CSV table of C-alpha atoms and ligand atoms in Angstrom, one decimal:
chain,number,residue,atom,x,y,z
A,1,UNK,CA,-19.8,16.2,-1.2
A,2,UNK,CA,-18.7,14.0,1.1
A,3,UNK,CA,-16.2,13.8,3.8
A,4,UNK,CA,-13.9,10.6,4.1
A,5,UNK,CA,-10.9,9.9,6.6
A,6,UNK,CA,-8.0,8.6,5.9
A,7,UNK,CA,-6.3,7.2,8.6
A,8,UNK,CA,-2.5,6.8,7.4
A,9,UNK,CA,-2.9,10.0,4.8
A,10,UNK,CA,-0.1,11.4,5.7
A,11,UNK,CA,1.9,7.7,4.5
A,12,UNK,CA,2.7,6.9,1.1
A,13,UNK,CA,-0.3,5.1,-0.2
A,14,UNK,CA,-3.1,7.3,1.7
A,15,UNK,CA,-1.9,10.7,1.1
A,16,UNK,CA,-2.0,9.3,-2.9
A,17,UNK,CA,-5.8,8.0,-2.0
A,18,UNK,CA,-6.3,11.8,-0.6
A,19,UNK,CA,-5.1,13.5,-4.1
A,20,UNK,CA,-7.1,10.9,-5.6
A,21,UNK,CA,-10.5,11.6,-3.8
A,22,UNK,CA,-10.1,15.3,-4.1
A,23,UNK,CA,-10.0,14.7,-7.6
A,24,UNK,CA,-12.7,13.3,-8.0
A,25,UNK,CA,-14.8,16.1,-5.7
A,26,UNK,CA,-14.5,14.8,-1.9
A,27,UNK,CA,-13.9,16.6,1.2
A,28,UNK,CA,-10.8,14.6,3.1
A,29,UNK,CA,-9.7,14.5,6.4
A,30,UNK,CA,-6.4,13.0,7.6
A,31,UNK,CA,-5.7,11.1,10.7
A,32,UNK,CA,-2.4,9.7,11.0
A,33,UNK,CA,0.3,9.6,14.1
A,34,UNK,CA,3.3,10.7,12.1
A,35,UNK,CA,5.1,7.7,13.1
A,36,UNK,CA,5.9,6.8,9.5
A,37,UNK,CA,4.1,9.1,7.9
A,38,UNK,CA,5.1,13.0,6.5
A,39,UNK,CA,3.3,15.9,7.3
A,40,UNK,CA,4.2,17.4,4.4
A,41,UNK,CA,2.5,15.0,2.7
A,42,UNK,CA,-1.3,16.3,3.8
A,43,UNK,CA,-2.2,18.8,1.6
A,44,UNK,CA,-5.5,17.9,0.8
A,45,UNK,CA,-7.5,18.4,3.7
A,46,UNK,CA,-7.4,19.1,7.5
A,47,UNK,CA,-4.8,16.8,9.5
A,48,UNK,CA,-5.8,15.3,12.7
A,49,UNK,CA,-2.9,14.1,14.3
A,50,UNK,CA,-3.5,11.1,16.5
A,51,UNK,CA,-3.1,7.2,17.0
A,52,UNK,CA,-5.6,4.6,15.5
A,53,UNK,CA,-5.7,2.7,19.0
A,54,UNK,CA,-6.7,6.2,20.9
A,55,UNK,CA,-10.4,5.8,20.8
A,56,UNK,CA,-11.3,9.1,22.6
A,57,UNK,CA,-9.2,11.0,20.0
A,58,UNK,CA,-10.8,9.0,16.7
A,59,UNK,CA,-14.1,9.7,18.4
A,60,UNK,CA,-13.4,13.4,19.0
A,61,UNK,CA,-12.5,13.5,15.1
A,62,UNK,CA,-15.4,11.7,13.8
A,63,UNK,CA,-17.8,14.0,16.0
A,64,UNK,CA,-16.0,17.4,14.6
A,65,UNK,CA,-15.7,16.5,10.6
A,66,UNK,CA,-18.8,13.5,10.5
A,67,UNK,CA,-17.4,11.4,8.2
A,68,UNK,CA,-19.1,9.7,5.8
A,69,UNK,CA,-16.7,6.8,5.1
A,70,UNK,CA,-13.2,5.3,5.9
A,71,UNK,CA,-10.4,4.5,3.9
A,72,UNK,CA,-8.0,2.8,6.5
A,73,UNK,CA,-4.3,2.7,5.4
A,74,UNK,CA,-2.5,3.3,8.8
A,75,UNK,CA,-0.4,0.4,9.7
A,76,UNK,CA,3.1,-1.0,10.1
A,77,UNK,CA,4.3,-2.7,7.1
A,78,UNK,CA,7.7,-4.3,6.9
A,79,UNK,CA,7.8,-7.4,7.0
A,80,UNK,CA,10.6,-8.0,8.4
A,81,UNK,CA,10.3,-5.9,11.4
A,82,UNK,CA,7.0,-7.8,12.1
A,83,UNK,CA,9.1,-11.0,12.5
A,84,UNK,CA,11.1,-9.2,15.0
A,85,UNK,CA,8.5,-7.4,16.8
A,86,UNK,CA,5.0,-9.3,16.4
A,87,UNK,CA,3.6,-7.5,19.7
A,88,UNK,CA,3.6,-4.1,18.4
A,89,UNK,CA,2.2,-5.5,14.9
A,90,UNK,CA,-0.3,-7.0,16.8
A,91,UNK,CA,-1.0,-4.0,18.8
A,92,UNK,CA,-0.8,-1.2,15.7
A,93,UNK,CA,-2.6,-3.4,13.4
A,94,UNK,CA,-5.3,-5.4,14.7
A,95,UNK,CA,-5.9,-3.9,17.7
A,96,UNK,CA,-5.8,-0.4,16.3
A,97,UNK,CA,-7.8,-1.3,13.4
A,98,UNK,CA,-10.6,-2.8,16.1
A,99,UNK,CA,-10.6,0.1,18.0
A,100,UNK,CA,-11.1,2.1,14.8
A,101,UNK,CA,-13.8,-0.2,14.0
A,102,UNK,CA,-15.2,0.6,17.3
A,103,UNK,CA,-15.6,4.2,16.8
A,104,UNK,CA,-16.7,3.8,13.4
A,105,UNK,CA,-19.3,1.5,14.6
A,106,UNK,CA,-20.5,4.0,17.5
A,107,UNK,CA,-20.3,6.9,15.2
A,108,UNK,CA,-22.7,5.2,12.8
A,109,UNK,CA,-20.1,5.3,9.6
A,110,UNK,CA,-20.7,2.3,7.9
A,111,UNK,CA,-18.2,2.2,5.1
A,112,UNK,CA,-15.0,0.7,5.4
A,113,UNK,CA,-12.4,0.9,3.1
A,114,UNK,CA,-9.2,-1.7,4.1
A,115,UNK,CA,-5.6,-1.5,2.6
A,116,UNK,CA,-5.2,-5.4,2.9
A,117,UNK,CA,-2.4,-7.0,0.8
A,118,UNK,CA,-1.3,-9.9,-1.2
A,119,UNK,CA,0.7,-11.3,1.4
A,120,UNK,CA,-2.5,-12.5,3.2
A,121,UNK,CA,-2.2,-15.4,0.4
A,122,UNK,CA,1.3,-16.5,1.6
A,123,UNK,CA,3.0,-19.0,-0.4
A,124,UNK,CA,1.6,-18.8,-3.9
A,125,UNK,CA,0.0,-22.4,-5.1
A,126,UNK,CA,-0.5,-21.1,-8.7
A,127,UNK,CA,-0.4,-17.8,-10.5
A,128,UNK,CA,-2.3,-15.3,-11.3
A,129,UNK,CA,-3.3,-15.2,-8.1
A,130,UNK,CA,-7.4,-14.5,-7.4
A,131,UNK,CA,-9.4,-13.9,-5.0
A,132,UNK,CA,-10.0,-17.4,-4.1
A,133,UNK,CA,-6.8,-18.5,-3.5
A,134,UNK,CA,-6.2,-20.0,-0.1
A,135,UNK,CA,-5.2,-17.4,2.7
A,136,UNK,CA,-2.3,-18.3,4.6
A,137,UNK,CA,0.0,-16.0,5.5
A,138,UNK,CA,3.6,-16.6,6.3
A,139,UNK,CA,4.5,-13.8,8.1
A,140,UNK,CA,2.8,-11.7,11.2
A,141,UNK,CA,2.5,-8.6,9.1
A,142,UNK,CA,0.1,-10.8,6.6
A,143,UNK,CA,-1.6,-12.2,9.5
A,144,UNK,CA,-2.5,-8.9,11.1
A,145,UNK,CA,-3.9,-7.9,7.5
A,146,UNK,CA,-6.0,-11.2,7.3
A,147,UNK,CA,-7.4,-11.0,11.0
A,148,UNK,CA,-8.8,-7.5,10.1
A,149,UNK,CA,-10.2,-8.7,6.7
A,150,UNK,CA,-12.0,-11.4,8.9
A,151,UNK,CA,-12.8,-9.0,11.8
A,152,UNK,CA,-14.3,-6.6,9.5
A,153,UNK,CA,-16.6,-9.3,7.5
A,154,UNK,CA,-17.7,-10.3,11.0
A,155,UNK,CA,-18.6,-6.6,12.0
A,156,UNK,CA,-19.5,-5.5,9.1
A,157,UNK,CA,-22.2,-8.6,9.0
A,158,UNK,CA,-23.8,-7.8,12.7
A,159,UNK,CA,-23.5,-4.0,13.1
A,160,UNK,CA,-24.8,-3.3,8.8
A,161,UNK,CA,-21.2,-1.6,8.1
A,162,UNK,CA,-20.0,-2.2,4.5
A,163,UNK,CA,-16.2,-3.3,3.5
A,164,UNK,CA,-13.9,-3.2,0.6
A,165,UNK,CA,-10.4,-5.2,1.1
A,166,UNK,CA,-8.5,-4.3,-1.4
A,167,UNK,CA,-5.1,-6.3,-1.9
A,168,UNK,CA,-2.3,-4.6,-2.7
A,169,UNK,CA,0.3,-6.4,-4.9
A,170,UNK,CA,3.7,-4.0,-5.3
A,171,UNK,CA,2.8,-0.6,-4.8
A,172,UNK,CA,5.4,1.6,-6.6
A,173,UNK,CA,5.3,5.1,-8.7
A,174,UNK,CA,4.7,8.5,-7.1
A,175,UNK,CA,2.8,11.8,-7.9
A,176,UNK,CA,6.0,14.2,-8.4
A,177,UNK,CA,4.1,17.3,-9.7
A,178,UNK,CA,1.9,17.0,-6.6
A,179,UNK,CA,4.7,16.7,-4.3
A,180,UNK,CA,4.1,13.1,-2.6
A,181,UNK,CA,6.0,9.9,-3.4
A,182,UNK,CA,7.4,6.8,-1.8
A,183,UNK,CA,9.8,7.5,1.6
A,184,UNK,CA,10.2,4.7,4.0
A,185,UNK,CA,12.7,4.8,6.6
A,186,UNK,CA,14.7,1.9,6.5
A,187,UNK,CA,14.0,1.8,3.1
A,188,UNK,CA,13.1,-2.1,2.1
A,189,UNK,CA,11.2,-1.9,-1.4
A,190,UNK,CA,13.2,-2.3,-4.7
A,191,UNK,CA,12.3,0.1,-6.5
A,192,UNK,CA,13.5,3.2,-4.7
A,193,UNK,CA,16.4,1.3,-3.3
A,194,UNK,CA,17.9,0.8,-7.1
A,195,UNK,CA,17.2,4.5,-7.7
A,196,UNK,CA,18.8,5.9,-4.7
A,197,UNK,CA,21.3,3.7,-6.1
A,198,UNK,CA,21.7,5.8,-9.1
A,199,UNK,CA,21.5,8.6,-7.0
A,200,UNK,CA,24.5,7.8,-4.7
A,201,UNK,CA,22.9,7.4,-2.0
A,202,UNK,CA,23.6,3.8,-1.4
A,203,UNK,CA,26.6,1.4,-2.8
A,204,UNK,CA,25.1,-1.0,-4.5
A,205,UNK,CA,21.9,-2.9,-5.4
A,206,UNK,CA,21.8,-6.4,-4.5
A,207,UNK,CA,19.9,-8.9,-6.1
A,208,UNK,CA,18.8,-11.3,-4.3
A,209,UNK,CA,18.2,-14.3,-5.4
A,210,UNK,CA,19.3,-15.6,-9.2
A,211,UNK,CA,18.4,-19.2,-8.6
A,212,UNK,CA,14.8,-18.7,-8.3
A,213,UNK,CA,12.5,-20.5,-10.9
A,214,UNK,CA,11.2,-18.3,-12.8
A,215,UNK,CA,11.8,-17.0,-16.4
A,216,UNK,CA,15.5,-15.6,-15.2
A,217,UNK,CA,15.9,-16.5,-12.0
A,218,UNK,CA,15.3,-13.7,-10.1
A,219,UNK,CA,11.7,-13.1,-8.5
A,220,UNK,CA,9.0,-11.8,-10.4
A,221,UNK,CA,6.6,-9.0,-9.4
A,222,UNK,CA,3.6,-7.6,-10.4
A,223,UNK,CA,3.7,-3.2,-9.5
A,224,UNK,CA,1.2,-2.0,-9.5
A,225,UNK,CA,1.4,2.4,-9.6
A,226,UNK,CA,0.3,4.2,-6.3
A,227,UNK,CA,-1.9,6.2,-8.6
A,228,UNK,CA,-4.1,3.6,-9.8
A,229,UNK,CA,-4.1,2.0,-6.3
A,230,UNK,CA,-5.6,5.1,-5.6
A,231,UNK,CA,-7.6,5.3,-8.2
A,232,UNK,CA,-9.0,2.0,-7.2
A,233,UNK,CA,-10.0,3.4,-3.7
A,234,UNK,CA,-11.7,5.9,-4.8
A,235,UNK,CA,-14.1,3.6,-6.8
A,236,UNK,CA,-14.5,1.2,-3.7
A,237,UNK,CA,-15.5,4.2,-1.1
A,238,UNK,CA,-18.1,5.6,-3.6
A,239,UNK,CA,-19.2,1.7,-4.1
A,240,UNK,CA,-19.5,1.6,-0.4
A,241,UNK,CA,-21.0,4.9,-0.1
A,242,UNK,CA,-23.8,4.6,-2.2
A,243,UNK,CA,-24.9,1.6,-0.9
A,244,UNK,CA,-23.3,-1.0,-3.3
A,245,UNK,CA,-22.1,-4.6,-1.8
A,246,UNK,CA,-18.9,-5.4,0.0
A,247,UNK,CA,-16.0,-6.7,-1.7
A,248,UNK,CA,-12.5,-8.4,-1.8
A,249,UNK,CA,-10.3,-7.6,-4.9
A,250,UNK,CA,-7.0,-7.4,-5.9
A,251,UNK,CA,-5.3,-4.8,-6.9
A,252,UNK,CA,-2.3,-5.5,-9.3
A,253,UNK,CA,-1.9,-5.0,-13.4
A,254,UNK,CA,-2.0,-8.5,-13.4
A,255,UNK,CA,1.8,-9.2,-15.3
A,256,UNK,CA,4.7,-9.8,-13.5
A,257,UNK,CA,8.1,-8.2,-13.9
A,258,UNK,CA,12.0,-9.7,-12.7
A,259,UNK,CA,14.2,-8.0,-10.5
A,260,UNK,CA,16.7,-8.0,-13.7
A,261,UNK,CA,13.7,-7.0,-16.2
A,262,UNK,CA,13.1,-4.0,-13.6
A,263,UNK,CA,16.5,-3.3,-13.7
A,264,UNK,CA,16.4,-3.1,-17.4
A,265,UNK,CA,13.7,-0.7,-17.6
A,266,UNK,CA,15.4,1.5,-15.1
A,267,UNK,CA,17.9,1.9,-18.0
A,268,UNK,CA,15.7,2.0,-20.6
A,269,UNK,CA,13.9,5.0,-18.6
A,270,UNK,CA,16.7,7.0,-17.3
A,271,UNK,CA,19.0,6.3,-19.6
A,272,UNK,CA,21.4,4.8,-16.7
A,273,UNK,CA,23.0,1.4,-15.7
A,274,UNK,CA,22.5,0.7,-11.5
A,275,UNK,CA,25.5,-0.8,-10.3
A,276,UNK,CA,23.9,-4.6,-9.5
A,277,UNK,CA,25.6,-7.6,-7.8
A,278,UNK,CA,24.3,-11.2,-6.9
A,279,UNK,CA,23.1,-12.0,-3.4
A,280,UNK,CA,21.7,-14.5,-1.4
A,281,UNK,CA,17.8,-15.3,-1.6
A,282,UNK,CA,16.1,-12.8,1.2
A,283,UNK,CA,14.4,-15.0,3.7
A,284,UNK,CA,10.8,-15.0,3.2
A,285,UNK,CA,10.2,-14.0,-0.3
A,286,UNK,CA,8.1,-16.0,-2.5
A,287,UNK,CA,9.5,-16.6,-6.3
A,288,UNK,CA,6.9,-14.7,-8.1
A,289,UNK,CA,3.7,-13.3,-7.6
A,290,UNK,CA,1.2,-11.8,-9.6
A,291,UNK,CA,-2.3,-10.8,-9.7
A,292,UNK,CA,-6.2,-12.1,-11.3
A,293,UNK,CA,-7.1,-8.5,-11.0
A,294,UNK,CA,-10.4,-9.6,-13.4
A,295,UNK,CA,-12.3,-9.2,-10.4
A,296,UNK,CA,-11.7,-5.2,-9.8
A,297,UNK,CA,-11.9,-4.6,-13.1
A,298,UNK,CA,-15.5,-5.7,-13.1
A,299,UNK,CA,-16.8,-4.9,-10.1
A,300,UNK,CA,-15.1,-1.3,-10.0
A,301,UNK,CA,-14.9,-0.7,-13.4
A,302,UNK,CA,-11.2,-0.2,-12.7
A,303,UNK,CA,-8.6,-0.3,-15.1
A,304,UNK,CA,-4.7,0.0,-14.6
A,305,UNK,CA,-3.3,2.7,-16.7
A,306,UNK,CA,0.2,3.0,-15.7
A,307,UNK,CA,3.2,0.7,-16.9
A,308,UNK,CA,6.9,-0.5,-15.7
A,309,UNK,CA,7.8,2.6,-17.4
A,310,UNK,CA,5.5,5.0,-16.1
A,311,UNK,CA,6.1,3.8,-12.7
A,312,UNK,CA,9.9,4.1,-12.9
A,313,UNK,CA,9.9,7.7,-14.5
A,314,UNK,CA,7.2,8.9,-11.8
A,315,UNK,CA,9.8,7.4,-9.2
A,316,UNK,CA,13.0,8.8,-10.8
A,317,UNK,CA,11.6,12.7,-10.7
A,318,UNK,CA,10.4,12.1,-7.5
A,319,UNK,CA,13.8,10.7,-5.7
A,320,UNK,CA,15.9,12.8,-8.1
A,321,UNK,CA,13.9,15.8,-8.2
A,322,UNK,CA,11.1,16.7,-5.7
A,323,UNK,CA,12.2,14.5,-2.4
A,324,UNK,CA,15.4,16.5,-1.8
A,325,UNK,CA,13.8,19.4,-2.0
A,326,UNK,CA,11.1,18.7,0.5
A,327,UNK,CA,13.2,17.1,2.7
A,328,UNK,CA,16.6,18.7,2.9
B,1,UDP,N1,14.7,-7.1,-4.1
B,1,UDP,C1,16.1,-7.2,-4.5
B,1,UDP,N2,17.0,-6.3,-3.9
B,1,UDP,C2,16.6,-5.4,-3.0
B,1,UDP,C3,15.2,-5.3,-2.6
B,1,UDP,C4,14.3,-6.2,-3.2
B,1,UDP,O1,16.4,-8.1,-5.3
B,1,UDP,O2,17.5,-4.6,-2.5
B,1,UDP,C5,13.8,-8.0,-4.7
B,1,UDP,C6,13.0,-8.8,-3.6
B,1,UDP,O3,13.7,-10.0,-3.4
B,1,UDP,C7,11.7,-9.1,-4.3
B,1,UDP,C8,11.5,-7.8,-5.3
B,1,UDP,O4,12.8,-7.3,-5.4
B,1,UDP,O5,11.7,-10.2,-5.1
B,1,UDP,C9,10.5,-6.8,-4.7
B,1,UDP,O6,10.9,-6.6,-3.3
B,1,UDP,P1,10.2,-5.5,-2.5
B,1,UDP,O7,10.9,-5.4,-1.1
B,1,UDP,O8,10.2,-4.2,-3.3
B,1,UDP,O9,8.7,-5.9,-2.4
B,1,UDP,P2,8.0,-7.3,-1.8
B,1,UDP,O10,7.7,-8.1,-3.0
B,1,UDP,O11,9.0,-7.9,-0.9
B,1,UDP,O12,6.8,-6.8,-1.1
């Protein structure tokens, strides 16, 4: 079987990716720096602790475990901090990503699997969203995923590498049973904030935004679970791997859902109200977006399985039950 690296396996969406591919039979190996990412998280395959940018280190782990393949999820991702702090963005992203490229490149790995993101389409023009749409990002965290989708092409083109950009739309959910789920730190994303809510371990939620046009005036998302991300991944790599074409797809269930409708279905899943007040709009975000995830459905055969619901109860045991006891 095959060996694939994940670079960011020890984050929240590649150590999901590395249950996922030993699932389905591969050998994994995890690179990640431990800068946001758990080491309690790798537990399906060696770790190799370094930094993307350290090209003497990635080359030192591609000559011990040969991989066949790479699913690159490493990265900085709040969006906000990359407003703040473009340069390390920059750095971490694109020139890490590059220098992975590199080694990939003088390693003779051709397969290259991307965790790119909606946000490379910026400002929505119409919705669903598909692959066509125009790509112009509005902030440097979308720009740093869009230069490496180009870089990559380019690469990929001259050197005969192989890529898969997959675009993330709102990665949510968790694996509880296998002990991995979503833990940022500042925690940003709705989903657990309105949970931790519940849990007392912050105030309030704040919705932000009721002014917004769409269907109740708060913004619309479509979340997507981190399992059939994975899932998804999984399909691309073995794509990549046995020689199929490169591709750019969205990954999303391709329905939006309100911050109030999300709301809702907390408390139609764990039978509790979250303590909710109006805000301000949160600089930046768009009012809805959703995916056209026709493309990945065909081209990977891949079919989101998981709903609203599914995501929010796979959430809810892991905050309530599984995250304070692995990290107390
Ligand atoms: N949101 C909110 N309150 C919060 C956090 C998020 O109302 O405390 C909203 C946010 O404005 C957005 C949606 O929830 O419309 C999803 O936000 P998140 O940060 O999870 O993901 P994003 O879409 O920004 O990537």
């Amino acid at each position: 079987m095959a060996t694939i690296l994940v670079t960011g396996g020890a984050g929240y969406v590649g150590s999901h990716c590395c249950l996922a591919l030993k699932r389905a039979g591969h050998d994994v190996v995890v690179y990640d720096n431990l800068f946001n990412g758990h080491e309690r998280f790798v537990k399906w395959g060696p770790f190799e602790r370094g930094d993307i940018r350290d090209k003497a280190r990635l080359a030192e782990v591609f000559a011990r475990h040969k991989p066949a393949a790479v699913i690159h999820c490493a990265a900085l991702i709040e969006v906000g901090e990359s407003v703040k702090f473009p340069d390390r963005f920059y750095d971490n992203n694109v020139a890490g990503a590059l220098a992975l490229l590199d080694v990939m490149r003088e390693a003779g790995v051709g397969p290259f699997v991307f965790s790119s993101t909606c946000a490379t389409y910026g400002e929505p023009l119409r919705l669903p969203m598909d692959e066509t749409h125009p790509q112009n990002p509005v902030s440097p965290y979308g720009w740093t995923k869009l230069m490496i989708e180009r870089a990559s092409r380019d690469i990929a083109a001259a050197y005969g590498m192989s890529f898969a950009h997959l675009r993330y739309f709102n990665a949510a959910g968790a694996a509880p049973e296998e002990g991995v789920g979503e833990r940022h730190e500042p925690e940003t994303h709705a989903i657990p904030l309105a949970l931790m809510t519940l849990l007392g371990r912050r105030d309030g939620f704040k919705i932000f935004g009721q002014d917004w046009d769409t269907r109740d005036g708060s913004c619309l998302r479509d979340y997507i679970h981190v399992l059939d991300l994975a899932d998804a991944h999984v399909r691309a790599v073995e794509r990549l791997m046995s020689g199929g074409e490169s591709l750019a797809a969205n990954l999303g269930v391709g329905d939006g859902v309100t911050v109030i409708e999300l709301l809702a279905a907390i408390e139609r899943v764990t039978g509790k109200r979250v303590p909710a007040s109006p805000a301000p709009r949160r600089a930046g975000d768009a009012p809805a977006l959703v995916a056209n995830n026709a493309y990945a459905r065909r081209e990977l055969g891949w079919t989101p399985a998981r709903d609203i619901d599914a995501i929010i109860a796979d959430a809810w045991k892991w905050h309530c039950e599984v995250e304070p006891k692995l990290f107390s």
